[in-house]
Backbone as JSON Lines, residues from 0, in Angstrom:
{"i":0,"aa":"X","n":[15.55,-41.23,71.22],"ca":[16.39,-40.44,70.35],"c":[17.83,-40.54,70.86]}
{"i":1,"aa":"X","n":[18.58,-41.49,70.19],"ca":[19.82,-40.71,70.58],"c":[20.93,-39.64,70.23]}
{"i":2,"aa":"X","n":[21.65,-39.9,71.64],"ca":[22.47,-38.33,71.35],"c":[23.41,-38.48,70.35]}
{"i":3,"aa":"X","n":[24.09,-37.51,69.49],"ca":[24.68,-37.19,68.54],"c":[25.76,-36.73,68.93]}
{"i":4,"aa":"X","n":[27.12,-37.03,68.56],"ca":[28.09,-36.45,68.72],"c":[28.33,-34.85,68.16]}
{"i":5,"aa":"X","n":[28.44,-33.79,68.82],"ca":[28.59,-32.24,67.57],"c":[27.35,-31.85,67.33]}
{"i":6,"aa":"X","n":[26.62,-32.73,68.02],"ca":[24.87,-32.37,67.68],"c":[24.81,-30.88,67.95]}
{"i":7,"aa":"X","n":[25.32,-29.75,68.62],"ca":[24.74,-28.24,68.26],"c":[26.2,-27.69,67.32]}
{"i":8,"aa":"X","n":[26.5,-28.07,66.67],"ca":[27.48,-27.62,65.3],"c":[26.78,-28.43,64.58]}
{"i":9,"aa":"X","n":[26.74,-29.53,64.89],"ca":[25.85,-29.98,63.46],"c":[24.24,-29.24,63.22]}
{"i":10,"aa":"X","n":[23.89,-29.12,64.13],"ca":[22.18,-28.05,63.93],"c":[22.88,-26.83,63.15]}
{"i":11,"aa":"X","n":[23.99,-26.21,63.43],"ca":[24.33,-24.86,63.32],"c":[24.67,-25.17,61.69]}
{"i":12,"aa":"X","n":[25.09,-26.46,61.12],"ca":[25.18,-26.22,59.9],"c":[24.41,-26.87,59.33]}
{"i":13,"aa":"X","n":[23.44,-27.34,59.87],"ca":[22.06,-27.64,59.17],"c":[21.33,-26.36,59.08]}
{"i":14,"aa":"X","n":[21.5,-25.58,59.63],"ca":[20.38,-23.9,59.8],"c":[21.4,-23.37,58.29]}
{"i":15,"aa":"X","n":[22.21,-23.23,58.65],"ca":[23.25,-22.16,57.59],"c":[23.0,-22.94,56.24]}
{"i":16,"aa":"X","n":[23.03,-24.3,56.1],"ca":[22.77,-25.01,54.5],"c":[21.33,-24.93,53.97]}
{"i":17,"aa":"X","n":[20.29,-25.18,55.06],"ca":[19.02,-24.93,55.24],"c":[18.48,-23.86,54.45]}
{"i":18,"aa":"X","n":[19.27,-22.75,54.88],"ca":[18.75,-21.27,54.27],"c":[19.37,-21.2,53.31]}
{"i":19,"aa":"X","n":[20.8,-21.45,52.95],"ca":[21.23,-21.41,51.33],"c":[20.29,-21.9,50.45]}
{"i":20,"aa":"X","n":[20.07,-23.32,50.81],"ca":[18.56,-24.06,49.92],"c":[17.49,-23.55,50.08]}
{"i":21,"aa":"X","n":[17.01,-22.57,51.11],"ca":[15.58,-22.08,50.94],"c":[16.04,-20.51,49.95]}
{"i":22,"aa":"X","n":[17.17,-20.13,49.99],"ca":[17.16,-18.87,49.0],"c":[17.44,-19.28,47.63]}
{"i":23,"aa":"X","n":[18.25,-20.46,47.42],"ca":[17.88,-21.05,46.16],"c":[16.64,-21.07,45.63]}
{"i":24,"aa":"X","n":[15.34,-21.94,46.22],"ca":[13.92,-22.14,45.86],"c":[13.43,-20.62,45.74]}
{"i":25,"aa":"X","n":[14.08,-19.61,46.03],"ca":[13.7,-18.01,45.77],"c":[12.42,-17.55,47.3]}
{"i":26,"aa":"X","n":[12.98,-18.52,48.35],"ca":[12.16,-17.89,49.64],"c":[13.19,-16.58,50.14]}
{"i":27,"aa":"X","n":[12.86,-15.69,50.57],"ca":[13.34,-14.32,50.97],"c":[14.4,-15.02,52.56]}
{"i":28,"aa":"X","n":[15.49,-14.52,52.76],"ca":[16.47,-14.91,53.7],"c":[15.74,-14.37,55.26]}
{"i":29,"aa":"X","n":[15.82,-14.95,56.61],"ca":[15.54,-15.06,57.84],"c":[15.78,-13.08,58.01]}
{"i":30,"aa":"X","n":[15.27,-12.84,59.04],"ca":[15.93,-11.81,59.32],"c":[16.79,-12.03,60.76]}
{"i":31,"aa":"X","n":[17.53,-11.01,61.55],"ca":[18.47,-11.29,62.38],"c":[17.51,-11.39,63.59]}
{"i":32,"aa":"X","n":[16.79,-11.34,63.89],"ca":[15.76,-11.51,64.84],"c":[15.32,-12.38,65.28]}
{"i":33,"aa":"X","n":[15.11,-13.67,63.74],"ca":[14.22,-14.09,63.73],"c":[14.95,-15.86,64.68]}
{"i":34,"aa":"X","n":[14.16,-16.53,65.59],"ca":[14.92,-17.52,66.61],"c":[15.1,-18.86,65.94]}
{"i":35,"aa":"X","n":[16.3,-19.43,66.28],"ca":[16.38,-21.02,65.7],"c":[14.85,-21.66,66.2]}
{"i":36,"aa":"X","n":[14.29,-21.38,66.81],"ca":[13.2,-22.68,67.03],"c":[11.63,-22.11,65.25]}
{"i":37,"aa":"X","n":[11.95,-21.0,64.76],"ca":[11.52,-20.65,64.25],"c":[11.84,-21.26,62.43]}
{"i":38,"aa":"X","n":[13.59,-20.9,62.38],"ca":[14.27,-21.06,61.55],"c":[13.91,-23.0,61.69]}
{"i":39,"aa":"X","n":[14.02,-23.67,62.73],"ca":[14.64,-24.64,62.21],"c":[13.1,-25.42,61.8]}
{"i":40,"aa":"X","n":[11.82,-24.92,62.88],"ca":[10.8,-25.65,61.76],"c":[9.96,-24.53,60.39]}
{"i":41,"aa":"X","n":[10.53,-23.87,60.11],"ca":[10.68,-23.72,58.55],"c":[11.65,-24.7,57.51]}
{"i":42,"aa":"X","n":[12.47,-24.62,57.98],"ca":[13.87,-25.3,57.02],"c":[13.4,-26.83,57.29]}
{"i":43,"aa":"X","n":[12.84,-27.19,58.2],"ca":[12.28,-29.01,58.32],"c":[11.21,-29.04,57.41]}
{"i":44,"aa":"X","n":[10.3,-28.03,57.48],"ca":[8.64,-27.51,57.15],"c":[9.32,-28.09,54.92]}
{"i":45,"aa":"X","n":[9.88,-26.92,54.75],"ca":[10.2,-26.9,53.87],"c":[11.17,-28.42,53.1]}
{"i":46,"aa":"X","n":[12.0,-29.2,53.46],"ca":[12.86,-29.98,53.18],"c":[11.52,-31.34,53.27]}
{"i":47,"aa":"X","n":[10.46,-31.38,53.8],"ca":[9.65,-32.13,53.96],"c":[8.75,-32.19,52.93]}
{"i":48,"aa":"X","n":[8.57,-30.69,52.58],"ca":[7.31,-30.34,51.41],"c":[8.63,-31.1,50.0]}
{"i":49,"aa":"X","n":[9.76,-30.76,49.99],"ca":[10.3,-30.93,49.01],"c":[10.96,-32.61,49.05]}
{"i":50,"aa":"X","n":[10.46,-33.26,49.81],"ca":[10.66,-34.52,49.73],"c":[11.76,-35.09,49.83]}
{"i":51,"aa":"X","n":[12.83,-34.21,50.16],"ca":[14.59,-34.41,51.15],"c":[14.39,-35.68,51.87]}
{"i":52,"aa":"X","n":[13.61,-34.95,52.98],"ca":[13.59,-35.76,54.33],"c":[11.91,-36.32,54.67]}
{"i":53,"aa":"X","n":[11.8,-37.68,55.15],"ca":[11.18,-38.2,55.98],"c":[10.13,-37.22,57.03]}
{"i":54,"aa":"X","n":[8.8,-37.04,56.82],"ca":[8.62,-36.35,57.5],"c":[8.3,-36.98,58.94]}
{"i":55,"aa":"X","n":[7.88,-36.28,60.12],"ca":[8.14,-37.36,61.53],"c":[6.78,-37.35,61.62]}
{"i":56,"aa":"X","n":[5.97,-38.51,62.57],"ca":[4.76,-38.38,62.53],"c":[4.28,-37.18,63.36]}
{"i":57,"aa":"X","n":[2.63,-37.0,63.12],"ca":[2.1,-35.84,63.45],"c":[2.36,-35.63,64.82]}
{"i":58,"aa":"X","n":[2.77,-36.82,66.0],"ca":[2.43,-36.77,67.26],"c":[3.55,-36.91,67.71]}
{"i":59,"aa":"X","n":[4.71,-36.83,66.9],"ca":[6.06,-36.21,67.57],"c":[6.59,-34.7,66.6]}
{"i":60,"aa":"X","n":[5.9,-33.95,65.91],"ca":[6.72,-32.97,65.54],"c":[6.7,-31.78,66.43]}
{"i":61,"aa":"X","n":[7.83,-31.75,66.99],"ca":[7.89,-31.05,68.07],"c":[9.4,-30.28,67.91]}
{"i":62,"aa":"X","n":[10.06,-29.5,68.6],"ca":[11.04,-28.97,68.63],"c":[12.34,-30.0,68.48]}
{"i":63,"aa":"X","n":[12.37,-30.8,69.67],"ca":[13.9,-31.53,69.54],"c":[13.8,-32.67,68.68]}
{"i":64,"aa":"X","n":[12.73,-33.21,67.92],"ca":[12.24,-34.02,67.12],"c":[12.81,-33.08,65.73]}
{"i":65,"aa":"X","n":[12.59,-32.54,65.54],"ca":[12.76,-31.86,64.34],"c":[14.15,-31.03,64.2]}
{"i":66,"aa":"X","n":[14.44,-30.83,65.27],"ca":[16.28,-30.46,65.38],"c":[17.12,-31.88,65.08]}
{"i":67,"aa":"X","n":[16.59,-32.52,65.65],"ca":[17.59,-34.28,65.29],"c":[16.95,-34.62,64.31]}
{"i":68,"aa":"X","n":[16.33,-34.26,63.54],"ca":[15.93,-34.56,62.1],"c":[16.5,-33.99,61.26]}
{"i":69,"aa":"X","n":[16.87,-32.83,61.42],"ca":[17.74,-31.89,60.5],"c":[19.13,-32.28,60.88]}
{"i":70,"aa":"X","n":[19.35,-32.76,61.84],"ca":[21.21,-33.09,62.07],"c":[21.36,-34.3,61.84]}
{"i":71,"aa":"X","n":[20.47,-35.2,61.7],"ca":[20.62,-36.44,60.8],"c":[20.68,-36.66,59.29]}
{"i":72,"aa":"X","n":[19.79,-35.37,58.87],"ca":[20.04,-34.4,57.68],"c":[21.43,-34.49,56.95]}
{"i":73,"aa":"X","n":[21.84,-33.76,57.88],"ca":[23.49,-32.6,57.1],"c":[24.38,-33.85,57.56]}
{"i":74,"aa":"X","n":[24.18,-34.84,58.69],"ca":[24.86,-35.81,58.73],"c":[25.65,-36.42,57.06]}
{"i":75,"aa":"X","n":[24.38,-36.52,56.77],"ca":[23.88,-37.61,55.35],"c":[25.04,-36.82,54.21]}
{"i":76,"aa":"X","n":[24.91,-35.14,54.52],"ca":[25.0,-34.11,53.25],"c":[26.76,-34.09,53.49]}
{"i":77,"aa":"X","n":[27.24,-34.19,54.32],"ca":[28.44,-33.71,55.2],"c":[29.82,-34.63,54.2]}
{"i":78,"aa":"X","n":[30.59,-34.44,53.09],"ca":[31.45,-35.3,52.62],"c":[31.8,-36.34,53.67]}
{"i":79,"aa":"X","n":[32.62,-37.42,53.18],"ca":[33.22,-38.27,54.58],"c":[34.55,-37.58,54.8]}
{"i":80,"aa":"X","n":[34.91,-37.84,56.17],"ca":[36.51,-37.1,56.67],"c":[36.12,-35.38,57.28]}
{"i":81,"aa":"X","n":[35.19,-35.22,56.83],"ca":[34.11,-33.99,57.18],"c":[34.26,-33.66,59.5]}
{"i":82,"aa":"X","n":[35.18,-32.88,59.79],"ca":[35.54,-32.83,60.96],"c":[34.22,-33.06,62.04]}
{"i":83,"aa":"X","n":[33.07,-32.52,61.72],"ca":[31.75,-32.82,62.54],"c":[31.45,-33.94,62.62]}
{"i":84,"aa":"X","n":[32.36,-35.02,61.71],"ca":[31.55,-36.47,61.74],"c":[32.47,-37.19,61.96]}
{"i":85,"aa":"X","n":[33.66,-36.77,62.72],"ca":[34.59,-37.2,63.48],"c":[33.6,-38.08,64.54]}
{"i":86,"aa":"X","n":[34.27,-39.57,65.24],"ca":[33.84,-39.87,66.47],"c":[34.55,-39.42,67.33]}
């Protein structure tokens, strides 16, 4: 896996776009409690069922597998000139 430049701003706006699109589909919003390792395999869980993204095989879905899946994500979503995708 490699490393990502902005890779925890880019997770941070993969979580925040994540949940806009899961309250779109009419899923009820996170509560303040609730932990990124939670949030982020829902929002993968979900973007997978809906055929967005690539899902990873069964024998790597794991935490940092599925965080660099979602920031390769918003990579994709991010206009160009977009300051996170600065080198």
């Amino acid at each position: 896996m490699k490393k990502i430049k902005h890779e925890a701003q880019l997770l941070k706006k993969a979580l925040q776009i994540g949940e806009q699109y899961a309250a779109k589909r009419g899923f009820t919003s996170f509560d303040d409690g609730t932990s990124n390792k939670i949030k982020i395999e829902c929002i993968y869980r979900l973007l997978v069922d809906d055929k967005i993204i690539v899902p990873l095989a069964s024998d790597k879905e794991d935490g940092p597998n599925m965080k660099h899946k979602l920031v390769l994500w918003i990579q994709k979503q991010l206009p160009e000139g977009h300051p996170l995708l600065a080198d």
